[in-house]
Coordinates of C-alpha atoms and ligand atoms in Angstrom, one line a residue:
M1 CA 161.6 -15.5 284.3
V2 CA 159.2 -16.8 286.9
K3 CA 155.7 -15.5 286.5
I4 CA 154.5 -14.0 289.8
V5 CA 151.2 -15.6 290.7
Y6 CA 150.9 -14.5 294.3
P7 CA 152.7 -11.2 294.8
L8 CA 153.3 -9.4 298.2
T9 CA 150.9 -6.7 297.0
E10 CA 148.3 -6.3 294.3
S11 CA 147.5 -3.2 292.3
V12 CA 145.0 -1.4 294.4
L13 CA 144.2 1.7 292.5
E14 CA 140.6 2.1 291.5
K15 CA 139.0 4.4 288.9
A16 CA 138.0 6.9 291.6
D17 CA 141.6 7.2 292.8
L18 CA 143.0 7.8 289.3
K19 CA 140.2 10.3 288.6
A20 CA 141.0 12.3 291.7
A21 CA 144.7 12.3 290.8
I22 CA 144.1 13.4 287.3
K23 CA 141.8 16.2 288.6
V24 CA 144.7 17.5 290.7
I25 CA 147.1 17.3 287.7
N26 CA 144.6 19.1 285.5
S27 CA 144.3 21.9 288.1
K28 CA 148.1 22.4 287.6
K29 CA 148.4 22.8 291.4
I30 CA 150.2 19.5 292.1
T31 CA 152.4 20.4 295.1
M32 CA 151.1 20.4 298.7
G33 CA 147.9 22.4 299.0
Q34 CA 144.2 22.0 299.6
K35 CA 144.0 18.3 299.0
T36 CA 146.7 17.7 301.6
K37 CA 144.7 19.8 304.1
D38 CA 141.6 17.8 303.2
I39 CA 143.2 14.4 303.9
E40 CA 144.6 15.7 307.1
N41 CA 141.2 16.8 308.3
Y42 CA 139.7 13.5 307.1
F43 CA 142.3 11.5 309.0
K44 CA 141.8 13.6 312.1
N45 CA 138.0 13.7 312.1
K46 CA 137.1 10.3 310.7
I47 CA 140.0 8.0 311.6
V48 CA 142.2 8.8 314.6
N49 CA 140.6 11.8 316.4
M50 CA 144.1 13.3 316.7
N51 CA 145.9 16.2 315.0
S52 CA 147.2 14.8 311.8
L53 CA 149.8 16.0 309.3
M54 CA 150.5 14.3 306.0
V55 CA 154.1 13.7 304.9
N56 CA 155.8 11.9 302.0
S57 CA 156.3 8.6 303.8
G58 CA 155.9 6.7 307.0
S59 CA 159.7 7.0 307.4
S60 CA 159.5 10.8 307.2
A61 CA 156.7 10.6 309.9
N62 CA 159.1 8.7 312.2
L63 CA 161.9 11.1 311.5
L64 CA 159.8 14.2 312.2
I65 CA 158.6 12.7 315.5
F66 CA 162.1 12.3 316.8
Q67 CA 163.2 15.6 315.4
C68 CA 160.3 17.3 317.2
L69 CA 161.2 15.6 320.5
I70 CA 164.8 16.8 320.4
N71 CA 163.9 20.3 318.9
P72 CA 165.0 23.3 321.0
M73 CA 161.3 24.4 321.1
V74 CA 160.4 21.0 322.8
K75 CA 163.4 19.5 324.5
K76 CA 161.6 16.4 325.6
L77 CA 164.7 14.3 324.6
K78 CA 168.4 15.2 324.7
P79 CA 171.4 13.7 323.1
G80 CA 172.3 10.3 324.6
D81 CA 168.8 9.6 326.0
E82 CA 167.8 6.0 325.6
V83 CA 164.9 4.9 323.3
L84 CA 163.7 1.3 323.4
V85 CA 162.7 -0.4 320.2
P86 CA 161.6 -4.0 319.5
A87 CA 164.2 -6.0 317.7
I88 CA 161.6 -7.0 315.1
C89 CA 161.3 -3.5 313.6
W90 CA 161.7 -1.7 310.3
S91 CA 164.8 0.2 309.3
T92 CA 163.2 3.6 309.6
S93 CA 161.5 2.8 312.9
L94 CA 165.0 2.7 314.2
W95 CA 167.3 5.0 312.2
P96 CA 165.4 8.3 313.0
I97 CA 166.3 7.6 316.7
I98 CA 170.0 7.4 315.9
Q99 CA 169.8 10.2 313.3
S100 CA 168.4 12.4 316.2
G101 CA 171.4 11.7 318.4
L102 CA 169.6 9.3 320.7
K103 CA 170.6 5.9 321.9
V104 CA 168.8 2.7 320.9
K105 CA 168.2 -0.3 323.1
F106 CA 166.6 -3.4 321.6
V107 CA 163.8 -5.2 323.4
D108 CA 162.9 -8.8 322.6
I109 CA 159.6 -9.9 321.2
D110 CA 156.8 -12.2 322.2
L111 CA 156.4 -15.3 320.1
N112 CA 152.6 -15.2 320.4
T113 CA 152.3 -11.8 318.8
L114 CA 155.7 -11.1 317.1
N115 CA 155.4 -7.7 318.9
I116 CA 157.3 -6.4 321.9
S117 CA 157.7 -8.6 324.9
L118 CA 156.3 -6.8 328.0
S119 CA 158.5 -8.9 330.4
D120 CA 161.7 -8.0 328.4
L121 CA 160.5 -4.4 328.2
N122 CA 160.3 -4.3 332.0
K123 CA 163.8 -5.7 332.2
K124 CA 165.3 -3.3 329.7
I125 CA 163.9 -0.1 331.2
S126 CA 166.7 1.9 332.9
K127 CA 167.1 5.4 334.4
K128 CA 168.2 6.6 331.0
T129 CA 165.0 5.3 329.2
K130 CA 163.0 8.2 328.0
A131 CA 161.0 6.9 325.1
L132 CA 159.6 3.7 323.5
M133 CA 159.4 3.4 319.7
L134 CA 156.7 0.7 319.6
V135 CA 156.3 -1.1 316.3
H136 CA 152.9 -2.8 315.7
A137 CA 154.6 -5.5 313.6
L138 CA 152.3 -6.9 310.9
G139 CA 149.4 -5.0 312.2
N140 CA 149.4 -7.0 315.4
C141 CA 149.9 -5.6 318.9
T142 CA 150.8 -6.4 322.5
D143 CA 148.4 -5.8 325.4
M144 CA 148.1 -2.0 324.9
E145 CA 146.6 -1.3 328.4
K146 CA 149.5 -3.1 330.2
L147 CA 152.0 -1.3 327.9
S148 CA 150.4 2.1 328.5
K149 CA 150.6 1.5 332.2
I150 CA 154.3 0.6 332.0
C151 CA 155.0 3.8 330.0
K152 CA 153.0 5.9 332.4
K153 CA 154.7 4.5 335.5
N154 CA 158.2 5.0 334.1
K155 CA 157.4 8.4 332.5
I156 CA 158.3 7.0 329.0
I157 CA 157.1 8.9 325.9
L158 CA 155.2 6.4 323.8
I159 CA 155.6 6.6 320.0
E160 CA 153.5 4.1 318.0
D161 CA 154.9 3.1 314.6
T162 CA 151.5 2.2 313.1
C163 CA 152.8 2.0 309.6
E164 CA 151.7 -1.7 309.3
A165 CA 148.6 -1.4 311.4
L166 CA 146.1 1.0 310.0
G167 CA 142.7 -0.2 311.3
S168 CA 143.8 -2.6 314.0
T169 CA 142.3 -2.1 317.4
F170 CA 143.0 -3.3 321.0
K171 CA 139.9 -3.2 323.2
K172 CA 138.1 -1.4 320.4
K173 CA 140.6 1.5 320.6
L174 CA 142.5 2.1 317.4
L175 CA 146.3 1.4 317.4
G176 CA 148.0 4.7 316.9
T177 CA 145.8 6.5 319.4
Y178 CA 147.4 5.1 322.6
G179 CA 150.7 7.0 322.4
D180 CA 152.0 10.6 322.5
F181 CA 152.7 10.3 318.8
S182 CA 152.0 7.9 316.0
S183 CA 153.0 7.4 312.4
F184 CA 151.2 5.7 309.5
S185 CA 152.4 4.7 306.0
F186 CA 150.5 4.9 302.8
Y187 CA 153.1 3.1 300.7
Y188 CA 151.9 0.9 297.9
S189 CA 151.9 -2.3 299.9
H190 CA 150.1 -1.0 302.9
H191 CA 146.4 -1.1 303.9
I192 CA 145.7 2.0 301.9
T193 CA 148.0 3.7 299.5
S194 CA 148.7 7.2 298.2
G195 CA 151.7 5.9 296.2
E196 CA 154.2 7.3 298.6
G197 CA 152.8 9.0 301.7
G198 CA 152.3 8.9 305.5
M199 CA 150.8 10.6 308.4
V200 CA 152.1 12.0 311.7
C201 CA 149.6 12.2 314.5
S202 CA 149.6 13.6 318.0
K203 CA 147.1 14.8 320.6
N204 CA 149.4 17.8 321.2
L205 CA 148.7 20.5 318.7
K206 CA 151.9 22.4 319.7
Y207 CA 154.0 19.4 318.5
I208 CA 152.1 19.1 315.3
E209 CA 152.7 22.8 314.6
I210 CA 156.4 22.3 315.1
I211 CA 156.4 19.3 312.9
K212 CA 154.5 21.3 310.3
S213 CA 157.4 23.8 310.2
L214 CA 160.1 21.1 310.2
R215 CA 158.2 19.4 307.3
S216 CA 158.6 22.6 305.1
H217 CA 162.1 24.0 305.5
G218 CA 161.5 25.4 309.0
W219 CA 159.4 28.3 307.7
S220 CA 156.4 29.8 309.5
K221 CA 154.1 30.6 306.7
D222 CA 151.8 27.6 307.0
L223 CA 151.4 27.8 310.8
T224 CA 148.3 28.8 312.7
K225 CA 150.3 31.5 314.3
S226 CA 152.0 32.8 311.2
K227 CA 150.4 36.2 311.4
K228 CA 151.6 36.6 315.0
I229 CA 155.1 35.5 314.1
A230 CA 155.1 37.9 311.1
D231 CA 154.1 40.7 313.5
K232 CA 157.0 39.8 315.8
Y233 CA 159.6 39.8 313.0
R234 CA 158.5 42.8 311.0
N235 CA 162.0 43.3 309.5
I236 CA 161.8 39.9 307.7
D237 CA 159.5 39.3 304.7
K238 CA 156.4 37.6 306.2
N239 CA 156.5 34.6 303.8
W240 CA 160.2 33.9 304.4
I241 CA 160.6 33.7 308.1
F242 CA 162.5 30.6 309.2
I243 CA 161.7 30.0 312.8
N244 CA 163.1 26.5 313.0
S245 CA 165.5 24.0 311.3
G246 CA 163.9 22.1 308.5
F247 CA 163.5 19.4 305.9
N248 CA 161.3 19.1 302.9
L249 CA 159.2 16.0 303.6
R250 CA 156.0 17.2 302.0
P251 CA 153.6 15.1 300.0
T252 CA 152.1 16.3 296.8
D253 CA 148.4 17.0 296.4
I254 CA 148.3 14.0 293.9
N255 CA 149.3 11.7 296.8
A256 CA 146.7 13.3 299.0
A257 CA 143.9 13.1 296.5
I258 CA 144.5 9.3 296.0
G259 CA 144.8 8.8 299.7
I260 CA 141.4 10.4 300.4
E261 CA 139.7 8.2 297.9
Q262 CA 141.2 5.1 299.5
L263 CA 140.4 6.3 303.0
K264 CA 136.7 6.7 302.0
R265 CA 136.8 2.9 301.2
I266 CA 138.7 1.9 304.3
K267 CA 135.9 -0.2 305.8
K268 CA 135.5 -2.2 302.6
I269 CA 139.3 -2.6 302.2
L270 CA 139.7 -3.9 305.7
S271 CA 136.9 -6.3 305.4
I272 CA 138.3 -7.8 302.2
R273 CA 141.7 -8.1 303.8
K274 CA 140.2 -9.9 306.8
Y275 CA 138.2 -12.2 304.5
N276 CA 141.4 -13.1 302.6
F277 CA 143.4 -13.7 305.8
L278 CA 140.8 -16.1 307.2
K279 CA 140.2 -17.8 303.9
I280 CA 143.9 -18.5 303.3
K281 CA 144.5 -19.5 306.9
Y282 CA 141.7 -22.0 307.1
E283 CA 142.5 -23.4 303.7
L284 CA 146.1 -24.0 304.8
L285 CA 145.1 -25.5 308.1
K286 CA 142.7 -28.0 306.5
N287 CA 145.3 -30.5 305.5
K288 CA 146.4 -32.7 308.4
K289 CA 149.4 -34.0 306.6
Y290 CA 151.0 -30.5 306.5
N291 CA 149.3 -28.4 309.1
Q292 CA 151.5 -29.7 311.9
Q293 CA 154.5 -28.2 310.3
F294 CA 153.6 -24.5 310.8
T295 CA 151.6 -22.0 312.8
I296 CA 149.7 -19.0 311.5
L297 CA 149.1 -16.3 314.2
E298 CA 145.7 -15.6 315.7
D299 CA 144.2 -12.3 316.8
Q300 CA 145.0 -12.2 320.6
K301 CA 142.3 -11.6 323.2
F302 CA 140.8 -8.1 322.9
S303 CA 142.5 -7.3 319.6
N304 CA 140.9 -7.0 316.2
I305 CA 143.8 -7.1 313.8
A306 CA 144.0 -5.5 310.4
W307 CA 146.8 -7.9 309.3
F308 CA 149.5 -6.4 307.1
G309 CA 150.4 -9.9 305.9
I310 CA 150.0 -13.5 306.8
P311 CA 152.7 -14.5 309.3
F312 CA 153.8 -18.1 308.8
I313 CA 155.9 -19.7 311.5
L314 CA 157.6 -23.0 310.7
N315 CA 158.1 -25.6 313.4
S316 CA 161.7 -26.1 312.3
N317 CA 164.3 -23.8 313.9
D318 CA 166.7 -24.3 311.0
K319 CA 167.1 -21.0 309.0
K320 CA 168.5 -22.9 306.0
Y321 CA 165.2 -24.8 305.9
K322 CA 163.2 -21.5 306.0
L323 CA 165.2 -20.0 303.3
S324 CA 164.8 -23.1 301.1
V325 CA 161.0 -23.0 301.6
M326 CA 161.0 -19.3 300.7
E327 CA 163.2 -20.0 297.6
K328 CA 160.9 -22.9 296.5
L329 CA 157.9 -20.6 296.8
S330 CA 159.6 -17.8 294.9
R331 CA 160.3 -20.3 292.0
K332 CA 156.5 -21.0 292.0
G333 CA 155.7 -17.3 291.8
V334 CA 154.6 -17.0 295.4
M335 CA 156.4 -14.1 297.0
T336 CA 157.4 -14.0 300.7
R337 CA 159.2 -11.7 303.1
P338 CA 161.0 -12.0 306.4
I339 CA 159.0 -10.8 309.4
I340 CA 159.6 -7.1 308.7
S341 CA 163.4 -7.3 308.5
G342 CA 164.1 -10.3 310.8
N343 CA 166.1 -9.5 314.0
F344 CA 167.2 -5.9 313.1
A345 CA 170.1 -6.2 315.6
K346 CA 171.7 -8.7 313.1
Q347 CA 171.6 -6.2 310.2
P348 CA 175.0 -5.0 308.8
S349 CA 174.0 -1.4 309.2
I350 CA 174.0 -1.9 313.0
K351 CA 177.6 -3.0 312.9
L352 CA 178.5 -0.1 310.6
Y353 CA 177.2 2.4 313.2
K354 CA 178.8 0.4 316.1
I355 CA 175.4 0.1 317.9
K356 CA 175.4 -2.1 321.0
T357 CA 172.7 -4.7 320.5
G358 CA 172.5 -5.8 324.2
S359 CA 171.5 -9.2 325.2
N360 CA 168.4 -11.4 325.4
L361 CA 166.9 -11.2 321.9
Q362 CA 166.3 -15.0 321.7
N363 CA 162.7 -14.7 320.5
A364 CA 163.6 -12.2 317.8
D365 CA 166.4 -14.6 316.8
L366 CA 164.0 -17.5 316.7
I367 CA 161.5 -15.7 314.5
D368 CA 164.4 -14.7 312.2
K369 CA 165.1 -18.4 311.8
K370 CA 161.7 -19.8 311.3
A371 CA 159.1 -17.2 310.2
F372 CA 158.2 -15.3 307.0
F373 CA 155.1 -13.7 305.7
L374 CA 152.8 -13.9 302.7
G375 CA 151.2 -10.8 301.2
L376 CA 147.6 -9.9 301.9
H377 CA 145.7 -8.2 299.1
N378 CA 142.9 -5.7 298.9
I379 CA 141.0 -7.7 296.3
K380 CA 139.2 -10.9 297.2
I381 CA 141.3 -14.0 296.5
S382 CA 139.9 -16.2 293.8
S383 CA 139.4 -19.9 294.4
K384 CA 141.9 -20.7 291.7
I385 CA 144.7 -18.6 293.3
L386 CA 143.8 -20.0 296.7
K387 CA 144.2 -23.5 295.4
Y388 CA 147.5 -22.6 293.7
L389 CA 148.8 -20.9 296.8
T390 CA 147.9 -23.8 299.1
E391 CA 149.4 -26.4 296.8
S392 CA 152.5 -24.3 296.4
I393 CA 153.0 -24.0 300.1
Y394 CA 152.4 -27.7 300.8
S395 CA 154.8 -28.8 298.0
S396 CA 157.5 -26.4 299.3
L397 CA 157.5 -27.8 302.9
Ligands
LIG401 C1 156.9 -0.8 310.6 C2 157.2 0.2 309.5 N1 157.6 1.5 309.9 C3 157.9 2.4 308.9 C4 157.8 2.1 307.6 C5 158.2 3.1 306.6 O1 157.1 3.5 305.8 P1 157.4 4.1 304.3 O2 157.7 3.0 303.4 O3 156.1 4.8 304.0 O4 158.5 5.0 304.5 C6 157.5 0.8 307.2 C7 157.4 0.5 305.8 O5 157.1 -0.6 305.3 C8 157.2 -0.2 308.2 O6 156.8 -1.4 307.9

């Protein structure tokens, strides 16, 4: 068995996180409760300045956003409406669109950002386009001002999948605060973790109240207007009024307690990640013999990126070569991943559901062939590991 020297993610739980989790366990009230409310308030007041609702994953956040948009109480989207999504996306950026009876159209990406191409976006917008599921791939972003203008002009609902981008800004404005909705993930390998967990955000409190009900079976008892609803349906037990369809996508208070502790340290976490990103990048670029064979992305003008990983773009367009480099690294205990899931239009699940992939995804194809990413950790990289990582990469090229 190969010893993993440089994993995609490092253990990031500190004593304070464990203490908070144990306190919840000892209280014996471990399901969703006060701690979940606390983290929602913290996220709203200290991070995004938007109404926030915790769920059990970033995937659940995305699902609930689309379920809200098609909900009979909202009706912003109807079956068959077209939703655009960049071809470099995550599985559950995309599937909630289809699971909600909507149509997906893929948009190509920009090679400089690995994020949506605004020129292809303009080409792909049609009369049927009603929403854009924007994925801030690897924490990076496109020009958010230009993108917001395109959405406004074409009356497109903007949903930001910010699961890989907690802390990134464009023109000093946090990603996840540009759109009508945004989602965040607190999975183990993300900027902060609550084990499993995520957040749905929206400026519109009405939508958040609907999502709150969808999150918990469709019942009304947690809603701000629960008393008013109970008064309306006096013949139904007030704690068991189901005003909507529902799921159970709740977090536990254990997740919430860990998440709060991590959020309290977010500045420190982000600065360590930035340090690691720059340190690894400059170390790799030092050697003239090798540094002509690959590119590592830069923060674009106006953006301050909280990188999710270190995107590594090989000069060669030969996918076999990329896979061989990744394989060699893996044998040295250096873990790598495709850029999210490569060109998602090429995944077997797309064929299974007979989804039309459309044309012009050349850049997504190219990135699929020549790019991968290395993990970025929340603890400072040691000089020993940095040396090992650099040597492993050079000897794998
Ligand atoms: C872009 C993106 N969206 C959504 C998700 C889903 O988040 P979760 O793993 O919390 O369900 C991920 C997970 O890695 C992701 O990278």
